[in-house]
XYZ file of C-alpha atoms in Angstrom:
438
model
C 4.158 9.072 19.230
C 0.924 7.499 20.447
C 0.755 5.799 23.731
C -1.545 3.570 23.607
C -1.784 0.455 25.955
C -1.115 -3.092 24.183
C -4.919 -3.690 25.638
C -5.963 -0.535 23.767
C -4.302 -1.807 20.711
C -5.860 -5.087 20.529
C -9.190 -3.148 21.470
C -8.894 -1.195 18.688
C -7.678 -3.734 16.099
C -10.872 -5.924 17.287
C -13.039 -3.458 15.529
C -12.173 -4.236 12.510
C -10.897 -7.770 12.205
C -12.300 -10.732 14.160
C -10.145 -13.587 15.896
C -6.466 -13.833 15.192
C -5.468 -12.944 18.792
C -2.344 -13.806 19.131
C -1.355 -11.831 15.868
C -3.107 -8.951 17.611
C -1.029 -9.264 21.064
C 2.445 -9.296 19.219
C 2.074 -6.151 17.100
C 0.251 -4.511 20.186
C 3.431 -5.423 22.040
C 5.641 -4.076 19.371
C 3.953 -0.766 19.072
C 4.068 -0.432 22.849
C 7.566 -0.848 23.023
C 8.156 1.777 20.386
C 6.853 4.190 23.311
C 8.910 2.820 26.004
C 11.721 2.784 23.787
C 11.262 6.689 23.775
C 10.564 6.651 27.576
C 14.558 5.477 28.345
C 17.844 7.367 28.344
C 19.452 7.982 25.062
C 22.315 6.043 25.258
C 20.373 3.043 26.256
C 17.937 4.047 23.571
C 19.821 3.730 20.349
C 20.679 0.100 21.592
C 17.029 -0.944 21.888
C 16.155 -2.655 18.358
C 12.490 -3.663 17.643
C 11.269 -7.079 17.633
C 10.349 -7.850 14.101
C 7.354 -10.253 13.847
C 6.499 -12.752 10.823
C 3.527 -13.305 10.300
C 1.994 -17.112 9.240
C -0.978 -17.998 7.702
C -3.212 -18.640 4.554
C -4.242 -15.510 2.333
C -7.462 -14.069 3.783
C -6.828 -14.125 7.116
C -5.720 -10.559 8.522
C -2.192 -10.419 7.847
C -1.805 -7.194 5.567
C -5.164 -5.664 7.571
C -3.572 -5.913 11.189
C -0.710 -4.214 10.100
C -2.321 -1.645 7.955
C -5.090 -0.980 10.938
C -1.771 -0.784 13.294
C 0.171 1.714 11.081
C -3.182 4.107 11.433
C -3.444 3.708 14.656
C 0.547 4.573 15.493
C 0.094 7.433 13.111
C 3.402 5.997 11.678
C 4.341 6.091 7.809
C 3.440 2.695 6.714
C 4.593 0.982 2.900
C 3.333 -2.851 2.088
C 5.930 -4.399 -0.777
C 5.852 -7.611 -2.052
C 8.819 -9.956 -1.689
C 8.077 -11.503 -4.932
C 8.861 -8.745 -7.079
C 12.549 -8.903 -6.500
C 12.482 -12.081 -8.068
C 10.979 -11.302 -11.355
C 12.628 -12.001 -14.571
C 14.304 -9.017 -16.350
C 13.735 -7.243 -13.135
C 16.155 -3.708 -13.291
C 15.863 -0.458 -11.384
C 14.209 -0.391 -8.392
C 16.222 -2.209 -5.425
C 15.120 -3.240 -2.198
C 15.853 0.002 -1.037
C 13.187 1.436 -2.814
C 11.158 0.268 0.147
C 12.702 2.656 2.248
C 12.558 5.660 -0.183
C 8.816 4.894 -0.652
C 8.640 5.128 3.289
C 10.251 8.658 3.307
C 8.323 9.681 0.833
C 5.184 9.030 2.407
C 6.323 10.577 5.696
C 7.018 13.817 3.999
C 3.296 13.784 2.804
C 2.396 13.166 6.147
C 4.371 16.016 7.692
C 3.783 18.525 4.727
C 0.205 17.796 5.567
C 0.123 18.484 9.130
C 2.782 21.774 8.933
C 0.217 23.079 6.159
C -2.900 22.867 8.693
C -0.905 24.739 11.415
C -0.108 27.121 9.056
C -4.202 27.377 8.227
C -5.270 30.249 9.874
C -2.257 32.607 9.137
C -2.446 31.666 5.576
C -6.693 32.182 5.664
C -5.686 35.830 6.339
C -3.002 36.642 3.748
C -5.186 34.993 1.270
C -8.179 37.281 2.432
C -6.072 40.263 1.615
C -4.886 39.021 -1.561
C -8.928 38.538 -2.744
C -9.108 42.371 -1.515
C -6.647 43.541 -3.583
C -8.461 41.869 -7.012
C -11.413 42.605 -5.795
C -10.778 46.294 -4.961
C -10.943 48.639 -8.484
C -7.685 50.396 -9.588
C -8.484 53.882 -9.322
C -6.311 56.087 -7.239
C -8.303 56.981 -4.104
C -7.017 58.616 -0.477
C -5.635 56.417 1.794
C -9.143 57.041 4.082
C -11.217 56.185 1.501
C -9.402 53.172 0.677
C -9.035 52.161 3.565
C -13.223 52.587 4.419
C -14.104 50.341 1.460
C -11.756 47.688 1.980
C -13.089 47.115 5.466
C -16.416 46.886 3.538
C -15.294 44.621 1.226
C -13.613 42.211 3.590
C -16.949 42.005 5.807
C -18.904 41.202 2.755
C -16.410 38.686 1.902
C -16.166 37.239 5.641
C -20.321 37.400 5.283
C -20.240 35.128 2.231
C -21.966 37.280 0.221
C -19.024 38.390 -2.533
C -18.773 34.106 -2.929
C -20.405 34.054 -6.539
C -18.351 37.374 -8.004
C -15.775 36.375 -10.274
C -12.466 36.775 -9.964
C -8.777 36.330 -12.161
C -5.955 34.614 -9.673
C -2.679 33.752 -11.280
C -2.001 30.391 -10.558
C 1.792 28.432 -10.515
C 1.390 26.103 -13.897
C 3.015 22.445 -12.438
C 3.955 21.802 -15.996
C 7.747 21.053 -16.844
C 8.860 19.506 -20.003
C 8.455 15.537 -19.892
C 11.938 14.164 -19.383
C 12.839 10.785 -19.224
C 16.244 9.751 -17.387
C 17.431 6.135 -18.219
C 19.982 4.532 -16.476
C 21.624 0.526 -15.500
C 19.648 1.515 -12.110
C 16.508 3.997 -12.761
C 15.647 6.757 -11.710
C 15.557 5.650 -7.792
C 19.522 5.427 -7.647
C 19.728 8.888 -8.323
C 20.286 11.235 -4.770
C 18.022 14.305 -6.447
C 14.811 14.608 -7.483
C 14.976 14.574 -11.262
C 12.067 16.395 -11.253
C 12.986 19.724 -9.444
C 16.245 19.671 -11.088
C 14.389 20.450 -14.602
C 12.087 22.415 -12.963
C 14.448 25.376 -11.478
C 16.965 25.337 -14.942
C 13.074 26.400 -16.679
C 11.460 29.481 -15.749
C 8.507 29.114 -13.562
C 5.148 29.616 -15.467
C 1.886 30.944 -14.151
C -1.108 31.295 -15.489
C -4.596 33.058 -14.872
C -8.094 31.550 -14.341
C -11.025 32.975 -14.098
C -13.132 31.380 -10.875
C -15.631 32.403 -8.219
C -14.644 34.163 -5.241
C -15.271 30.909 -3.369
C -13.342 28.748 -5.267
C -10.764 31.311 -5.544
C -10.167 31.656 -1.598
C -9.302 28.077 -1.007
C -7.159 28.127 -3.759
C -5.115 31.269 -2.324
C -5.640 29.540 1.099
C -3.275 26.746 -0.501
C -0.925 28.357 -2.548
C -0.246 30.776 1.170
C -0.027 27.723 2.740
C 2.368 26.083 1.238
C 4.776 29.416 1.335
C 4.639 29.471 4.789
C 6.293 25.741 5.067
C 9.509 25.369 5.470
C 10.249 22.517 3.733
C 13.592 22.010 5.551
C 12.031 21.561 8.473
C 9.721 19.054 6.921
C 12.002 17.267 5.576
C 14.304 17.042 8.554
C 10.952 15.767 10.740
C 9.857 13.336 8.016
C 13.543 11.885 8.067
C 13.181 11.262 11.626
C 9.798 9.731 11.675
C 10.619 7.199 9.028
C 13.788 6.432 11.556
C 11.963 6.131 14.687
C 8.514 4.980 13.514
C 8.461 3.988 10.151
C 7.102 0.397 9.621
C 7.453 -1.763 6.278
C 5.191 -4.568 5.690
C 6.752 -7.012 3.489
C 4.217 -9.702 1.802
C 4.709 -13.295 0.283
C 7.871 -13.158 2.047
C 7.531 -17.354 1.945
C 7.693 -16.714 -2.159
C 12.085 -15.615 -1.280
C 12.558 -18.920 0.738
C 14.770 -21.245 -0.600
C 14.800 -24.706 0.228
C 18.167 -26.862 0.843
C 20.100 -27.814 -2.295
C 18.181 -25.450 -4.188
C 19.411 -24.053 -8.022
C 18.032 -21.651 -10.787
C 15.176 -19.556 -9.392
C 16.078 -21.068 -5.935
C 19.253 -18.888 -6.209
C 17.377 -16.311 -7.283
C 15.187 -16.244 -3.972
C 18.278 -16.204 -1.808
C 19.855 -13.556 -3.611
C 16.921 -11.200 -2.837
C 17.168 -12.483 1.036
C 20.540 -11.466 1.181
C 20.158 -7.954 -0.309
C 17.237 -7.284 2.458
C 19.088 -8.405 5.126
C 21.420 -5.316 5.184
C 17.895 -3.290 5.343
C 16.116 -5.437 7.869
C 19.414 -5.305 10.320
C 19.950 -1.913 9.899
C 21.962 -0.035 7.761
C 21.577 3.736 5.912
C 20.280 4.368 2.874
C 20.650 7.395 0.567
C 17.212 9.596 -0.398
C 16.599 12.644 -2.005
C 15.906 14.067 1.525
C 19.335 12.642 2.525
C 20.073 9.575 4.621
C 18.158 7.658 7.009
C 18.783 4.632 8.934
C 16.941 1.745 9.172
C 17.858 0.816 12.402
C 14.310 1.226 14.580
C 12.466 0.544 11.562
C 9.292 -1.989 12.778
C 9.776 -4.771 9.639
C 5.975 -7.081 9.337
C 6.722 -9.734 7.213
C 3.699 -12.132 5.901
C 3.203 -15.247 4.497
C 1.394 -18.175 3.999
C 4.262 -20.923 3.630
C 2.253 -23.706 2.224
C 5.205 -25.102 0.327
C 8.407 -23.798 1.789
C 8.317 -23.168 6.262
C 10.334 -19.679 8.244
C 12.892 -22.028 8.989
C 13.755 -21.999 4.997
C 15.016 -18.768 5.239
C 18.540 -18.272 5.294
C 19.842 -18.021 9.086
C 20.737 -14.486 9.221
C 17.175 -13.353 8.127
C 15.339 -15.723 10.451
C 17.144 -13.820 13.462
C 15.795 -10.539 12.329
C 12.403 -12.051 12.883
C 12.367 -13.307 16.412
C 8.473 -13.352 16.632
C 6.548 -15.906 14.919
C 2.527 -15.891 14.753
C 0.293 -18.259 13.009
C -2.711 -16.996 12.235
C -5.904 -18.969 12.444
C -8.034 -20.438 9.136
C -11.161 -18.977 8.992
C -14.426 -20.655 9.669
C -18.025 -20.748 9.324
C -18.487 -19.052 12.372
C -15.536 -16.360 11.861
C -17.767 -15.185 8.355
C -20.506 -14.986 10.610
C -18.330 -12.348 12.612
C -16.714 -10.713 9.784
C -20.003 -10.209 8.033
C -21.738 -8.799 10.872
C -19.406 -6.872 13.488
C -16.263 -5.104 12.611
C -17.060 -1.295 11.883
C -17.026 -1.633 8.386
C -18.671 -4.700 8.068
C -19.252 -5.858 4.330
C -22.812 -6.048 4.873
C -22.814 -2.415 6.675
C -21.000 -1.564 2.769
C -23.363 -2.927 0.601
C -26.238 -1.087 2.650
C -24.688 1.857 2.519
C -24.257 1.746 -1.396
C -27.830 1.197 -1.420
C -28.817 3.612 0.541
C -27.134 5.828 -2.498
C -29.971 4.473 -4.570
C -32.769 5.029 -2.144
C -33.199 1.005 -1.738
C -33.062 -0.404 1.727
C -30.915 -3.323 2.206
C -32.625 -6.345 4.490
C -30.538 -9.270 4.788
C -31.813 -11.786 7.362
C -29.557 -14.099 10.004
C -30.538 -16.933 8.291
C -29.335 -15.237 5.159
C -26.024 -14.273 6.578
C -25.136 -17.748 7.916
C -25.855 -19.299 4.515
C -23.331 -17.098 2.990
C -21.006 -17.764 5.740
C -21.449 -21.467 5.307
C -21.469 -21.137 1.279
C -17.783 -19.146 1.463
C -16.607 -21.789 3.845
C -17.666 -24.977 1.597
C -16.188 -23.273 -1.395
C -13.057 -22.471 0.336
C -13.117 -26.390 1.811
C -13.830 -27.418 -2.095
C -11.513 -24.952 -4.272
C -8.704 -22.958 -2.958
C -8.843 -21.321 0.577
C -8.736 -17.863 0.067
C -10.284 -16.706 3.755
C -12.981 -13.610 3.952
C -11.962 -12.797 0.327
C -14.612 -15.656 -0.256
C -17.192 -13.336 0.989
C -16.540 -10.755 -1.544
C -16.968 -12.545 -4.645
C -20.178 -14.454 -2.618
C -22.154 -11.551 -1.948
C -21.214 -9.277 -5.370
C -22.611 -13.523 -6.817
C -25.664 -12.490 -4.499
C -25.971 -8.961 -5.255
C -25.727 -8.762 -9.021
C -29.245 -8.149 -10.226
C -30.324 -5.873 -7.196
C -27.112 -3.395 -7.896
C -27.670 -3.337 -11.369
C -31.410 -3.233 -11.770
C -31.244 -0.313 -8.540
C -31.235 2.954 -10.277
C -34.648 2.044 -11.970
C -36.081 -0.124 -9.338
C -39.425 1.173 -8.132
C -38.742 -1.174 -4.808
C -37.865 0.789 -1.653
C -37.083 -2.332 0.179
C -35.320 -5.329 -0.508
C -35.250 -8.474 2.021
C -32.777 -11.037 1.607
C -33.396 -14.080 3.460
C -31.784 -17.522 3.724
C -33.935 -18.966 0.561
C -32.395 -16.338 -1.870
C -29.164 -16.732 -0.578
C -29.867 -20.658 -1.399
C -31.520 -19.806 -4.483
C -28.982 -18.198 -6.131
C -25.630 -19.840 -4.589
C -27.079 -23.519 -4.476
C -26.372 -24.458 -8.405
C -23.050 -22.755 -8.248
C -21.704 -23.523 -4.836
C -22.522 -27.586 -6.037
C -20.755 -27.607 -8.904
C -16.937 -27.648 -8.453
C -16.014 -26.353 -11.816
C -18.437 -23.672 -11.329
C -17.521 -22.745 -8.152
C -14.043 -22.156 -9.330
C -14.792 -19.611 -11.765
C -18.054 -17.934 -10.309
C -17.253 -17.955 -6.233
């Protein structure tokens, strides 16, 4: 588990989202105390539950990014969900504990992955001496002899130059016989994978391709690879990492409030609240991989609350989430920011696809703060949908130059605050427009 300082967290989180710093302390504080958590003696350990944090505040903002950018940075398994889709009509088969499943899922990915690179370099060499042996011709030969040109054959190989001879490597075919399983609660209920089940009552098929030696080392490199796991092991780690550092974002979690005296879909809402709770409080849920507790799960939960307020939820849920954080509207001056200095700026994007083209992207400061000012009257006018604004403005700006860039005999292309004016003004003025175009 990382240790990085709360300081270093909100350091890091800065690069890629501006403002919301008080968003940016709590989930920095959270993730720190994930580490100390580790830090104190067991018994005192399992006692320590983590502070689950809600986060408030229009779409557009940061929510789902700070918590996304935080997952990365914790190297944890991370799932988003959306709250909503509990709530849907005629909605059957996967339960809120899906969540979790996903979760596990994604951790065994994540562990499969990094057991497979250890097991890199050992694998590199049984793969080599599989390529000797179909490269190598069958005639009988003394062991000497044999021996003598298989050292010659693997320097050549290690040299690169055997990389464009051809070769025939049987390869596993993934293919099983497309089964569907129905039941009251899908396929998710079930405690096996469906999947292998059908696969080891069939008999498993290989094939043989034809491919260069090149292709046909990586390949071997792979299929040795994955031998060499022990997939036990993997899954025993992945259980544990969803347990101790798993985190679940849950979205438009203001969409499952209820408000008092509520009936019909207002039911509905509290329903799904009550079958989370178990989840968010902690309690053990089966997988394919076996159980694991939700416990010292880290739960995000996001929303914008424009109609219904935290305090809407029912009691028992609010508890869970002892930290609340609004989260700041975004203004003319924030676009400004967003445009210009996170990492992966939107302006450093569009350059960059550009570049692809061989055109070179100019866009002025004047030009930048009449977008900025453009997304923020439109957002003012129509619906406030934060930086999203600035997508829609600058693909609005873009248009001609990315389609007309493949042919374009232009190297250069400067974009100043006059085009930005010229093309936005008619638009950005008229209010019906505006709501369809920006």
């Amino acid at each position: 588990m990382t240790n990085f300082t709360p300081r270093e967290i909100v350091s890091e989180l800065d690069r890629y989202i501006v403002g919301q710093h008080k968003a940016k302390r709590a989930v920095a504080i959270a993730l720190r105390n994930r580490w100390r958590r580790q830090q104190v003696s067991p018994e005192l350990r399992e006692e320590i539950a983590p502070k689950n944090i809600i986060m408030i505040g229009p779409t557009g903002v940061g929510k789902t990014e700070i918590a996304r950018r935080l997952a990365r940075l914790a190297q944890a398994p991370f799932v988003k969900v959306e709250a909503s889709k509990f709530t849907e009509v005629g909605y059957i088969g996967r339960d809120v504990e899906s969540m979790v499943r996903d979760l596990v899922e994604l951790a065994i990915g994540m562990v499969k992955d990094e057991e497979t690179r250890q097991q890199r370099i050992k694998a590199e060499d049984l793969a080599e001496d599989r390529l000797l042996d179909l490269l190598l011709p069958g005639e009988s030969k003394s062991a000497e002899a044999e021996g003598r040109t298989r050292d010659k054959l693997r320097h050549l190989l290690r040299m690169g130059e055997l990389d464009e001879r051809s070769v025939e490597v049987e390869v596993q075919d993934a293919q099983i016989p497309n089964m569907q399983v129905f039941g009251p609660q899908g396929t998710e209920e079930m405690g096996f994978n469906v999947k292998e089940m059908f696969g080891n009552l069939f008999p498993q098929k290989t094939k043989r391709r034809t491919m260069k030696v090149r292709e046909a080392r990586e390949v071997l490199i792979e299929t040795e690879a994955e031998k060499l796991v022990d997939m036990e092991k993997v899954q025993a780690l992945a259980r544990e990492r969803t347990e101790q550092s798993g985190i679940i974002f849950i979205d438009e979690i203001d969409k499952i409030a209820s408000r008092e005296g509520g009936h019909g879909p207002e039911i509905s809402r509290e329903g799904v609240q009550r079958d989370i709770l178990p989840i968010v409080e902690g309690s053990t849920v089966n997988t394919k991989y076996g159980p694991v507790k939700t416990d010292h799960i880290l739960f995000l939960a996001a929303g914008a609350f424009h109609v219904t307020k935290p305090s809407d939820l029912i009691p028992e849920l609010q508890g869970r989430f002892p930290i609340r954080v609004e989260l700041e509207s975004l203004g003319e001056k924030d676009f400004v920011r967003i445009l210009t200095e996170p990492k992966n700026a939107l302006i450093r994007q569009y350059q960059a696809l550009m570049d692809t083209e061989g055109l070179k992207l100019e866009i002025t400061e004047g030009a930048i703060e009449e977008m900025a000012r453009t997304a923020s009257q439109v957002n003012e006018r129509t619906e406030n949908i934060g930086a999203r604004r600035l997508h829609t403005i600058l693909e609005t700006l873009l248009d001609e130059i990315s389609f007309d860039a493949p042919e374009s005999k232009e190297k250069k292309v400067c974009i100043d605050a006059e085009f930005v004016r010229n093309r936005l003004a008619d638009i950005a003025a008229d209010e019906d427009l505006s709501r369809y175009i920006l």
